């Protein structure tokens, strides 16, 4: 069975938005419940998640950006982007997050972060957490 939604993105009453399960990265929730919670008429699963890990949080696999800000940086895949005026694009997710300590952009003062808001899986995890 295939379900689809046809939407006129040129209609000014149409709004698309990112909704997180249980309002948090890694939260799981039925799509119907998520749509109802925000007054939506339809819901589309935006990415896969780690469904078979123990614990209450199931990290997304893909990248999630909402309001122009990273919510979660995933490891792979394509980003479904909705810009101003409901302009829609699908593009490969290629992001690089680097920083410097005391203005040193070369070793040993530079650093990179591969993840944003992802559950650490080892003691040498390099990630960023946002509120």
Short mmCIF file of C-alpha atoms in Angstrom, two decimals:
data_model
loop_
_atom_site.label_atom_id
_atom_site.label_comp_id
_atom_site.label_asym_id
_atom_site.label_seq_id
_atom_site.Cartn_x
_atom_site.Cartn_y
_atom_site.Cartn_z
CA UNK A 1 0.00 0.00 0.00
CA UNK A 2 1.26 3.46 -0.90
CA UNK A 3 -0.09 6.64 0.64
CA UNK A 4 0.65 10.06 -0.79
CA UNK A 5 -0.31 13.66 -0.18
CA UNK A 6 -0.74 16.24 -2.91
CA UNK A 7 -0.30 19.82 -1.70
CA UNK A 8 -0.36 23.16 -3.51
CA UNK A 9 2.81 24.74 -2.09
CA UNK A 10 1.82 28.01 -3.77
CA UNK A 11 -1.19 28.31 -1.46
CA UNK A 12 -0.29 30.87 1.25
CA UNK A 13 -2.30 28.88 3.81
CA UNK A 14 0.00 25.86 3.41
CA UNK A 15 2.79 25.62 5.99
CA UNK A 16 5.44 22.93 6.26
CA UNK A 17 7.39 22.44 9.47
CA UNK A 18 9.66 20.03 11.29
CA UNK A 19 8.04 18.24 14.24
CA UNK A 20 10.07 16.03 16.56
CA UNK A 21 8.67 12.95 18.26
CA UNK A 22 7.81 13.93 21.84
CA UNK A 23 9.28 17.38 21.00
CA UNK A 24 12.87 16.17 21.33
CA UNK A 25 15.64 14.68 19.25
CA UNK A 26 15.42 10.90 19.54
CA UNK A 27 11.85 10.89 20.83
CA UNK A 28 9.48 8.47 19.15
CA UNK A 29 5.82 9.11 18.47
CA UNK A 30 3.16 7.97 16.02
CA UNK A 31 2.94 10.25 12.95
CA UNK A 32 -0.80 10.73 13.43
CA UNK A 33 -0.19 11.87 17.01
CA UNK A 34 2.54 14.28 15.91
CA UNK A 35 0.31 15.83 13.24
CA UNK A 36 -2.61 16.17 15.66
CA UNK A 37 -0.41 17.74 18.33
CA UNK A 38 0.53 20.65 16.03
CA UNK A 39 -2.77 20.91 14.15
CA UNK A 40 -1.38 19.33 10.98
CA UNK A 41 -3.46 17.76 8.25
CA UNK A 42 -0.73 15.35 7.10
CA UNK A 43 2.62 14.00 8.28
CA UNK A 44 5.60 12.59 6.41
CA UNK A 45 8.42 10.62 8.03
CA UNK A 46 11.52 12.74 7.48
CA UNK A 47 14.27 10.24 8.22
CA UNK A 48 15.02 6.82 9.60
CA UNK A 49 15.97 6.39 13.25
CA UNK A 50 17.79 3.81 15.37
CA UNK A 51 14.66 1.86 16.30
CA UNK A 52 16.43 -1.16 17.75
CA UNK A 53 18.69 0.40 20.39
CA UNK A 54 17.98 0.12 24.09
CA UNK A 55 16.93 3.22 25.97
CA UNK A 56 14.31 5.92 25.63
CA UNK A 57 16.01 7.87 22.81
CA UNK A 58 16.28 6.59 19.24
CA UNK A 59 18.71 8.85 17.40
CA UNK A 60 17.72 9.97 13.89
CA UNK A 61 19.91 8.72 11.06
CA UNK A 62 19.55 11.79 8.85
CA UNK A 63 20.13 15.48 9.35
CA UNK A 64 17.32 17.61 10.78
CA UNK A 65 17.28 21.39 10.34
CA UNK A 66 14.42 23.55 11.57
CA UNK A 67 14.13 27.31 11.21
CA UNK A 68 17.60 27.41 9.66
CA UNK A 69 19.24 25.79 12.70
CA UNK A 70 20.67 22.30 13.12
CA UNK A 71 18.48 20.12 15.31
CA UNK A 72 20.49 16.98 14.56
CA UNK A 73 23.38 16.24 12.23
CA UNK A 74 23.15 12.80 10.74
CA UNK A 75 25.72 10.64 9.05
CA UNK A 76 24.34 10.31 5.56
CA UNK A 77 21.57 11.01 3.13
CA UNK A 78 19.72 13.77 1.42
CA UNK A 79 18.14 16.80 3.05
CA UNK A 80 14.57 17.73 2.11
CA UNK A 81 14.66 21.52 2.40
CA UNK A 82 11.76 23.96 2.52
CA UNK A 83 12.85 27.58 2.07
CA UNK A 84 10.87 30.81 2.25
CA UNK A 85 7.77 30.76 0.07
CA UNK A 86 7.59 26.95 0.38
CA UNK A 87 10.39 26.47 -2.15
CA UNK A 88 11.32 22.79 -1.89
CA UNK A 89 14.69 21.22 -2.68
CA UNK A 90 16.30 17.83 -2.12
CA UNK A 91 20.07 17.96 -1.90
CA UNK A 92 22.90 15.80 -0.56
CA UNK A 93 23.70 16.60 3.07
CA UNK A 94 27.29 17.85 3.05
CA UNK A 95 28.17 19.90 6.11
CA UNK A 96 31.49 20.53 7.82
CA UNK A 97 31.64 21.82 11.38
CA UNK A 98 35.06 23.11 12.43
CA UNK A 99 36.36 25.42 15.12
CA UNK A 100 39.49 26.89 16.61
CA UNK A 101 40.90 27.27 20.10
CA UNK A 102 42.51 30.63 20.84
CA UNK A 103 42.39 31.50 17.13
CA UNK A 104 44.50 28.48 16.11
CA UNK A 105 42.89 26.96 13.00
CA UNK A 106 45.65 24.36 12.60
CA UNK A 107 46.71 21.44 14.81
CA UNK A 108 46.71 21.38 17.80
CA UNK A 109 44.28 24.29 18.13
CA UNK A 110 41.64 23.26 15.60
CA UNK A 111 38.78 20.82 16.12
CA UNK A 112 35.83 19.36 14.25
CA UNK A 113 32.48 17.97 15.29
CA UNK A 114 30.82 15.22 13.34
CA UNK A 115 27.57 15.07 15.33
CA UNK A 116 25.00 17.53 16.68
CA UNK A 117 22.58 16.36 19.39
CA UNK A 118 23.40 12.67 19.08
CA UNK A 119 23.79 10.19 21.92
CA UNK A 120 27.52 9.55 22.54
CA UNK A 121 28.58 6.02 21.65
CA UNK A 122 32.19 6.10 22.85
CA UNK A 123 34.54 7.94 25.19
CA UNK A 124 36.20 9.83 22.31
CA UNK A 125 32.92 11.32 21.05
CA UNK A 126 33.25 14.75 19.41
CA UNK A 127 29.81 16.33 19.27
CA UNK A 128 27.86 19.50 19.93
CA UNK A 129 24.75 19.70 22.07
CA UNK A 130 22.23 22.53 21.76
CA UNK A 131 19.35 23.48 24.05
#
